[in-house]
mmCIF file of C-alpha atoms and ligand atoms in Angstrom:
data_model
loop_
_atom_site.group_PDB
_atom_site.id
_atom_site.type_symbol
_atom_site.label_atom_id
_atom_site.label_comp_id
_atom_site.label_asym_id
_atom_site.label_seq_id
_atom_site.Cartn_x
_atom_site.Cartn_y
_atom_site.Cartn_z
ATOM 1 C CA MET P 363 100.310 125.844 104.353
ATOM 2 C CA GLY P 364 96.592 125.273 104.726
ATOM 3 C CA SER P 365 94.669 125.285 107.973
ATOM 4 C CA LEU P 366 94.400 122.220 110.167
ATOM 5 C CA THR P 367 91.295 120.198 109.593
ATOM 6 C CA THR P 368 91.510 116.800 111.264
ATOM 7 C CA HIS P 369 93.501 114.777 113.743
ATOM 8 C CA ARG P 370 94.592 111.358 112.576
ATOM 9 C CA GLY P 371 96.862 109.433 114.918
ATOM 10 C CA ASN P 372 99.674 111.733 116.001
ATOM 11 C CA HIS P 373 99.590 113.733 112.821
ATOM 12 C CA LEU P 374 97.667 116.787 111.779
ATOM 13 C CA ARG P 375 95.827 116.745 108.508
ATOM 14 C CA HIS P 376 96.082 120.003 106.550
ATOM 15 C CA GLU P 377 94.226 121.455 103.647
ATOM 16 C CA VAL P 378 95.909 120.565 100.388
ATOM 17 C CA PRO P 379 98.501 123.322 99.718
ATOM 18 C CA ALA P 380 97.334 125.873 97.153
ATOM 19 C CA ASP P 381 99.924 124.977 94.475
ATOM 20 C CA VAL P 382 98.933 121.328 94.610
ATOM 21 C CA ARG P 383 95.207 122.054 94.842
ATOM 22 C CA ASP P 384 95.267 124.244 91.727
ATOM 23 C CA ALA P 385 97.053 121.586 89.669
ATOM 24 C CA LEU P 386 94.718 118.836 90.859
ATOM 25 C CA GLN P 387 91.706 120.991 89.981
ATOM 26 C CA ALA P 388 93.084 121.625 86.503
ATOM 27 C CA TYR P 389 93.492 117.849 86.003
ATOM 28 C CA ALA P 390 90.267 116.853 87.798
ATOM 29 C CA SER P 391 88.687 115.255 84.742
ATOM 30 C CA ARG P 392 91.702 112.951 84.299
ATOM 31 C CA LEU P 393 92.230 111.863 87.913
ATOM 32 C CA GLY P 394 89.639 109.070 87.731
ATOM 33 C CA VAL P 395 89.578 107.113 90.967
ATOM 34 C CA PHE P 396 91.994 109.616 92.599
ATOM 35 C CA ASP P 397 89.777 112.659 92.192
ATOM 36 C CA SER P 398 88.089 112.923 95.560
ATOM 37 C CA ASP P 399 89.757 111.876 98.797
ATOM 38 C CA ILE P 400 93.170 113.395 99.455
ATOM 39 C CA TRP P 401 94.706 113.523 102.916
ATOM 40 C CA TRP P 402 97.549 116.016 103.136
ATOM 41 C CA TYR P 403 99.931 116.173 106.089
ATOM 42 C CA HIS P 404 102.691 118.636 106.742
ATOM 43 C CA GLU P 405 104.718 115.990 108.566
ATOM 44 C CA ILE P 406 104.110 112.275 108.862
ATOM 45 C CA GLY P 407 106.095 109.121 109.648
ATOM 46 C CA SER P 408 105.379 107.347 106.384
ATOM 47 C CA THR P 409 102.485 107.968 104.007
ATOM 48 C CA ASN P 410 102.491 104.214 103.306
ATOM 49 C CA ASP P 411 101.960 103.420 106.977
ATOM 50 C CA ALA P 412 99.114 105.934 107.199
ATOM 51 C CA ALA P 413 97.480 104.650 104.005
ATOM 52 C CA LEU P 414 97.843 101.006 105.134
ATOM 53 C CA ALA P 415 96.089 101.840 108.408
ATOM 54 C CA MET P 416 93.332 103.685 106.546
ATOM 55 C CA ALA P 417 92.924 100.842 104.027
ATOM 56 C CA GLU P 418 92.630 98.329 106.845
ATOM 57 C CA ARG P 419 89.800 100.395 108.308
ATOM 58 C CA GLY P 420 88.036 100.353 104.940
ATOM 59 C CA ALA P 421 89.278 103.486 103.114
ATOM 60 C CA ALA P 422 87.939 103.568 99.578
ATOM 61 C CA GLU P 423 89.995 102.735 96.526
ATOM 62 C CA GLY P 424 91.587 105.945 95.283
ATOM 63 C CA THR P 425 92.247 107.454 98.719
ATOM 64 C CA VAL P 426 95.447 109.528 98.464
ATOM 65 C CA VAL P 427 97.771 110.283 101.392
ATOM 66 C CA ALA P 428 100.570 112.818 100.866
ATOM 67 C CA ALA P 429 102.948 114.851 102.993
ATOM 68 C CA ASP P 430 105.426 117.711 102.791
ATOM 69 C CA LEU P 431 107.925 115.622 104.733
ATOM 70 C CA GLN P 432 108.270 112.110 106.139
ATOM 71 C CA THR P 433 110.218 111.307 109.278
ATOM 72 C CA ALA P 434 110.255 107.552 108.603
ATOM 73 C CA GLY P 435 110.001 107.270 104.807
ATOM 74 C CA ARG P 436 110.565 103.678 103.719
ATOM 75 C CA GLY P 437 112.034 102.285 100.513
ATOM 76 C CA ARG P 438 112.224 98.783 99.069
ATOM 77 C CA GLN P 439 114.358 96.106 100.745
ATOM 78 C CA GLY P 440 114.023 97.824 104.145
ATOM 79 C CA ARG P 441 115.910 100.938 103.049
ATOM 80 C CA VAL P 442 115.232 104.464 104.253
ATOM 81 C CA TRP P 443 113.630 106.889 101.763
ATOM 82 C CA SER P 444 115.092 110.301 102.439
ATOM 83 C CA SER P 445 112.103 112.672 102.664
ATOM 84 C CA PRO P 446 113.176 116.216 103.572
ATOM 85 C CA PRO P 447 110.550 118.981 103.659
ATOM 86 C CA GLY P 448 109.328 120.147 100.284
ATOM 87 C CA ALA P 449 112.157 118.433 98.354
ATOM 88 C CA GLY P 450 110.032 115.644 96.964
ATOM 89 C CA LEU P 451 106.613 114.219 96.460
ATOM 90 C CA TYR P 452 105.744 111.661 99.129
ATOM 91 C CA VAL P 453 102.479 110.031 98.152
ATOM 92 C CA SER P 454 100.588 106.790 98.812
ATOM 93 C CA VAL P 455 97.355 105.610 97.246
ATOM 94 C CA VAL P 456 94.940 102.875 98.291
ATOM 95 C CA LEU P 457 94.101 100.359 95.547
ATOM 96 C CA ARG P 458 91.716 97.420 95.624
ATOM 97 C CA PRO P 459 92.655 95.579 92.433
ATOM 98 C CA VAL P 460 90.952 92.550 90.919
ATOM 99 C CA PHE P 461 92.909 89.433 91.828
ATOM 100 C CA ARG P 462 94.511 88.837 88.433
ATOM 101 C CA ALA P 463 95.838 92.410 88.287
ATOM 102 C CA VAL P 464 97.708 92.195 91.614
ATOM 103 C CA PRO P 465 101.097 91.016 90.264
ATOM 104 C CA LEU P 466 101.192 93.791 87.667
ATOM 105 C CA VAL P 467 100.227 96.765 89.831
ATOM 106 C CA THR P 468 103.841 97.783 90.501
ATOM 107 C CA LEU P 469 104.798 97.614 86.824
ATOM 108 C CA ALA P 470 101.755 99.724 85.913
ATOM 109 C CA ALA P 471 102.844 102.206 88.584
ATOM 110 C CA GLY P 472 106.337 102.448 87.103
ATOM 111 C CA VAL P 473 104.898 103.161 83.669
ATOM 112 C CA ALA P 474 102.553 105.757 85.168
ATOM 113 C CA ILE P 475 105.171 107.638 87.175
ATOM 114 C CA ALA P 476 107.524 107.726 84.168
ATOM 115 C CA GLU P 477 104.688 108.967 81.973
ATOM 116 C CA GLY P 478 103.527 111.528 84.552
ATOM 117 C CA ILE P 479 107.060 112.943 84.815
ATOM 118 C CA ARG P 480 107.309 113.086 81.040
ATOM 119 C CA THR P 481 103.962 114.857 80.607
ATOM 120 C CA ALA P 482 104.727 117.409 83.317
ATOM 121 C CA SER P 483 108.395 118.081 82.550
ATOM 122 C CA GLY P 484 109.260 116.848 79.046
ATOM 123 C CA LEU P 485 111.959 114.579 80.526
ATOM 124 C CA THR P 486 111.911 110.926 79.467
ATOM 125 C CA PRO P 487 112.646 108.592 82.394
ATOM 126 C CA ALA P 488 113.702 104.964 81.967
ATOM 127 C CA LEU P 489 112.482 102.067 84.098
ATOM 128 C CA LYS P 490 114.533 99.396 85.807
ATOM 129 C CA TRP P 491 112.782 96.258 87.013
ATOM 130 C CA PRO P 492 110.655 96.167 88.946
ATOM 131 C CA ASN P 493 109.830 99.868 89.018
ATOM 132 C CA ASP P 494 112.753 102.178 89.694
ATOM 133 C CA VAL P 495 112.542 105.386 87.678
ATOM 134 C CA TYR P 496 115.800 106.755 86.281
ATOM 135 C CA LEU P 497 116.988 109.882 84.488
ATOM 136 C CA GLY P 498 120.448 109.920 82.948
ATOM 137 C CA GLY P 499 121.535 106.883 84.957
ATOM 138 C CA HIS P 500 120.417 108.315 88.308
ATOM 139 C CA LYS P 501 117.331 107.378 90.294
ATOM 140 C CA VAL P 502 114.681 110.106 90.353
ATOM 141 C CA ALA P 503 111.687 108.207 91.752
ATOM 142 C CA GLY P 504 110.890 104.989 93.571
ATOM 143 C CA ILE P 505 107.777 102.950 94.217
ATOM 144 C CA LEU P 506 106.900 100.810 97.235
ATOM 145 C CA ALA P 507 103.843 98.551 96.962
ATOM 146 C CA GLU P 508 102.586 96.865 100.117
ATOM 147 C CA ALA P 509 99.612 94.527 100.394
ATOM 148 C CA GLY P 510 97.203 93.970 103.240
ATOM 149 C CA ALA P 511 93.718 92.686 103.935
ATOM 150 C CA GLY P 512 91.124 94.141 106.254
ATOM 151 C CA GLU P 513 88.780 91.788 108.069
ATOM 152 C CA GLY P 514 86.306 90.255 105.628
ATOM 153 C CA ARG P 515 87.590 92.419 102.791
ATOM 154 C CA PRO P 516 89.581 91.459 99.686
ATOM 155 C CA ILE P 517 93.238 92.318 99.401
ATOM 156 C CA HIS P 518 94.241 95.957 99.200
ATOM 157 C CA ILE P 519 97.482 97.409 97.943
ATOM 158 C CA VAL P 520 99.045 100.623 99.134
ATOM 159 C CA LEU P 521 101.195 102.027 96.406
ATOM 160 C CA GLY P 522 103.659 104.615 97.646
ATOM 161 C CA PHE P 523 105.779 106.741 95.360
ATOM 162 C CA GLY P 524 108.491 109.243 96.036
ATOM 163 C CA VAL P 525 109.687 111.666 93.369
ATOM 164 C CA ASN P 526 112.820 113.758 93.944
ATOM 165 C CA ILE P 527 111.795 117.288 93.024
ATOM 166 C CA SER P 528 114.736 119.372 94.210
ATOM 167 C CA GLN P 529 118.295 118.562 95.126
ATOM 168 C CA ALA P 530 117.911 118.407 98.869
ATOM 169 C CA SER P 531 120.803 117.080 100.847
ATOM 170 C CA PHE P 532 120.671 113.430 99.839
ATOM 171 C CA PRO P 533 122.433 111.255 102.397
ATOM 172 C CA PRO P 534 125.988 110.413 101.203
ATOM 173 C CA GLU P 535 125.123 106.754 100.500
ATOM 174 C CA ILE P 536 122.597 107.749 97.817
ATOM 175 C CA ALA P 537 123.990 111.096 96.636
ATOM 176 C CA MET P 538 125.987 109.472 93.816
ATOM 177 C CA ARG P 539 123.035 107.427 92.586
ATOM 178 C CA ALA P 540 120.168 109.902 92.896
ATOM 179 C CA THR P 541 119.022 112.909 90.960
ATOM 180 C CA SER P 542 116.087 115.306 91.032
ATOM 181 C CA LEU P 543 113.817 116.845 88.430
ATOM 182 C CA GLU P 544 115.185 120.311 89.163
ATOM 183 C CA ARG P 545 118.766 119.153 88.698
ATOM 184 C CA GLU P 546 117.902 117.527 85.357
ATOM 185 C CA LEU P 547 115.885 120.506 84.110
ATOM 186 C CA GLY P 548 118.000 123.303 85.596
ATOM 187 C CA ARG P 549 114.884 125.189 86.699
ATOM 188 C CA PRO P 550 112.230 125.079 89.430
ATOM 189 C CA VAL P 551 109.540 122.432 89.105
ATOM 190 C CA ASP P 552 105.830 122.677 89.894
ATOM 191 C CA ARG P 553 105.267 119.763 92.328
ATOM 192 C CA GLY P 554 101.493 120.074 91.956
ATOM 193 C CA LEU P 555 101.759 119.520 88.219
ATOM 194 C CA ILE P 556 104.022 116.486 88.702
ATOM 195 C CA LEU P 557 101.552 115.027 91.212
ATOM 196 C CA ALA P 558 98.520 115.691 89.014
ATOM 197 C CA CYS P 559 100.184 114.146 85.941
ATOM 198 C CA CYS P 560 101.389 111.099 87.902
ATOM 199 C CA LEU P 561 97.930 110.494 89.411
ATOM 200 C CA ALA P 562 96.247 110.954 86.013
ATOM 201 C CA ALA P 563 98.633 108.453 84.388
ATOM 202 C CA LEU P 564 98.252 106.035 87.306
ATOM 203 C CA SER P 565 94.482 106.202 87.034
ATOM 204 C CA SER P 566 94.616 105.355 83.352
ATOM 205 C CA HIS P 567 97.235 102.549 83.510
ATOM 206 C CA TYR P 568 95.659 101.013 86.606
ATOM 207 C CA ALA P 569 92.280 100.891 84.820
ATOM 208 C CA GLN P 570 93.989 99.384 81.772
ATOM 209 C CA LEU P 571 95.245 96.470 83.909
ATOM 210 C CA SER P 572 91.700 95.116 84.223
ATOM 211 C CA VAL P 573 90.966 95.193 80.488
ATOM 212 C CA ASP P 574 94.285 94.851 78.670
ATOM 213 C CA PRO P 575 97.200 93.903 80.948
ATOM 214 C CA GLY P 576 99.306 93.056 77.884
ATOM 215 C CA ALA P 577 99.283 96.729 76.865
ATOM 216 C CA VAL P 578 100.726 97.724 80.251
ATOM 217 C CA LEU P 579 103.474 95.097 79.903
ATOM 218 C CA GLN P 580 104.272 96.392 76.431
ATOM 219 C CA GLN P 581 104.564 99.966 77.660
ATOM 220 C CA TRP P 582 106.776 98.813 80.508
ATOM 221 C CA ARG P 583 109.080 97.022 78.010
ATOM 222 C CA LEU P 584 109.335 100.161 75.877
ATOM 223 C CA ARG P 585 110.357 102.284 78.847
ATOM 224 C CA ALA P 586 112.753 99.633 80.151
ATOM 225 C CA ALA P 587 114.371 98.941 76.758
ATOM 226 C CA SER P 588 117.718 100.422 77.815
ATOM 227 C CA THR P 589 117.924 98.156 80.855
ATOM 228 C CA LEU P 590 116.839 94.844 79.319
ATOM 229 C CA HIS P 591 119.373 92.524 77.622
ATOM 230 C CA ARG P 592 122.015 93.654 80.097
ATOM 231 C CA PRO P 593 124.055 91.567 82.532
ATOM 232 C CA VAL P 594 122.583 91.521 86.027
ATOM 233 C CA THR P 595 123.317 90.151 89.460
ATOM 234 C CA CYS P 596 120.165 89.198 91.359
ATOM 235 C CA THR P 597 120.058 88.451 95.047
ATOM 236 C CA VAL P 598 117.004 86.408 95.930
ATOM 237 C CA GLY P 599 117.030 85.461 99.620
ATOM 238 C CA GLN P 600 120.399 83.734 100.178
ATOM 239 C CA ARG P 601 120.883 82.995 96.477
ATOM 240 C CA THR P 602 122.896 85.112 94.017
ATOM 241 C CA ILE P 603 122.254 84.743 90.295
ATOM 242 C CA GLU P 604 124.498 86.150 87.553
ATOM 243 C CA GLY P 605 122.967 86.328 84.088
ATOM 244 C CA VAL P 606 121.378 88.490 81.441
ATOM 245 C CA ALA P 607 118.003 90.170 82.010
ATOM 246 C CA GLU P 608 116.045 89.062 78.970
ATOM 247 C CA ASP P 609 112.455 90.133 79.454
ATOM 248 C CA ILE P 610 109.502 90.081 81.818
ATOM 249 C CA ASP P 611 106.767 87.438 81.739
ATOM 250 C CA ASP P 612 102.985 87.888 81.823
ATOM 251 C CA ASP P 613 103.049 88.142 85.630
ATOM 252 C CA GLY P 614 105.757 90.794 85.619
ATOM 253 C CA ALA P 615 108.578 88.503 86.822
ATOM 254 C CA LEU P 616 112.078 89.268 85.486
ATOM 255 C CA LEU P 617 113.427 86.511 83.239
ATOM 256 C CA VAL P 618 117.170 86.054 83.689
ATOM 257 C CA ARG P 619 119.149 83.862 81.302
ATOM 258 C CA VAL P 620 121.797 81.888 83.181
ATOM 259 C CA THR P 621 123.956 79.488 81.150
ATOM 260 C CA GLY P 622 121.296 77.611 79.242
ATOM 261 C CA GLU P 623 118.338 78.111 81.562
ATOM 262 C CA THR P 624 115.947 80.970 82.237
ATOM 263 C CA ILE P 625 115.230 81.820 85.865
ATOM 264 C CA ARG P 626 112.122 83.763 86.958
ATOM 265 C CA VAL P 627 112.912 86.428 89.523
ATOM 266 C CA VAL P 628 109.783 87.526 91.356
ATOM 267 C CA SER P 629 111.367 89.775 93.983
ATOM 268 C CA GLY P 630 114.764 90.655 95.337
ATOM 269 C CA GLU P 631 117.654 92.972 94.655
ATOM 270 C CA VAL P 632 118.938 93.472 91.110
ATOM 271 C CA ILE P 633 122.244 95.097 90.195
ATOM 272 C CA TRP P 634 122.577 96.120 86.527
ATOM 273 C CA HIS P 635 126.052 96.029 84.938
HETATM 274 C C1 BTN L 882 112.244 102.598 96.608
HETATM 275 O O1 BTN L 882 112.997 102.067 97.443
HETATM 276 O O2 BTN L 882 112.649 102.849 95.474
HETATM 277 C C2 BTN L 882 110.817 102.907 96.959
HETATM 278 C C3 BTN L 882 110.685 104.260 97.589
HETATM 279 C C4 BTN L 882 109.248 104.610 97.948
HETATM 280 C C5 BTN L 882 109.157 105.906 98.712
HETATM 281 C C6 BTN L 882 107.741 106.348 98.917
HETATM 282 S S1 BTN L 882 107.630 108.009 99.498
HETATM 283 C C7 BTN L 882 105.933 107.805 99.809
HETATM 284 C C8 BTN L 882 105.746 106.409 100.369
HETATM 285 N N1 BTN L 882 105.936 106.399 101.803
HETATM 286 C C9 BTN L 882 107.000 105.690 102.168
HETATM 287 O O3 BTN L 882 107.375 105.520 103.345
HETATM 288 N N2 BTN L 882 107.591 105.171 101.091
HETATM 289 C C10 BTN L 882 106.902 105.526 99.884
#
């Protein structure tokens, strides 16, 4: 663990651990917007909460907040994201996207995390809408995007991602559905390399959103091929929809075919059958 450098709220900022620092240095030329400002904590409530607070105070695009463990890690739909020490990557980045790119940021992130895992490990994850990352039918990574706006500033997005590195004691309710990179590979994994590859891929796909969003959608479709054209149950607010997930549209909404009509699902819970 590195030495303490700064106080921020109740948490102590540390130097980036040596394994992570070495990998980030090796990938420096590919980190783009994420190459300079990384805040590393040994323990934190939620990296998303910290990054949202920093973004509100004007933190630059590309600011990275990461921790060895989270005591209040959050997932989508109000769920808890289990974040035991050293068992995963817990990372949030501050983005300030152009307006038209906002709806596609989470899909670009899914593509990037899947690609980063593939580059670093050789494993080929699949995506499930909107951006769950799966290996062999089990979830290995998740993404939580949250928007905010500081006073007088355009919208910012904090994009948090958690990658299961080792098979820590998953809580019973997720143990059957989750996996880790080490379980899939059967060997130890270099978390610094996974982080560097994910940030490099995120930098490239995020930049692509401004110039060629269609290319990001196409890459998302390729990685989600095994989950499209399958029966789904979607819960949107109080409404439950049963149908077949056909595709995504240009804004990243899931298109679900339900007896003769196609319904756009913008958010909500999706169960794949
Ligand atoms: C999901 O439910 O699939 C999304 C999980 C997102 C977890 C990450 S870990 C880093 C960041 N901080 C959080 O509190 N959540 C996200």
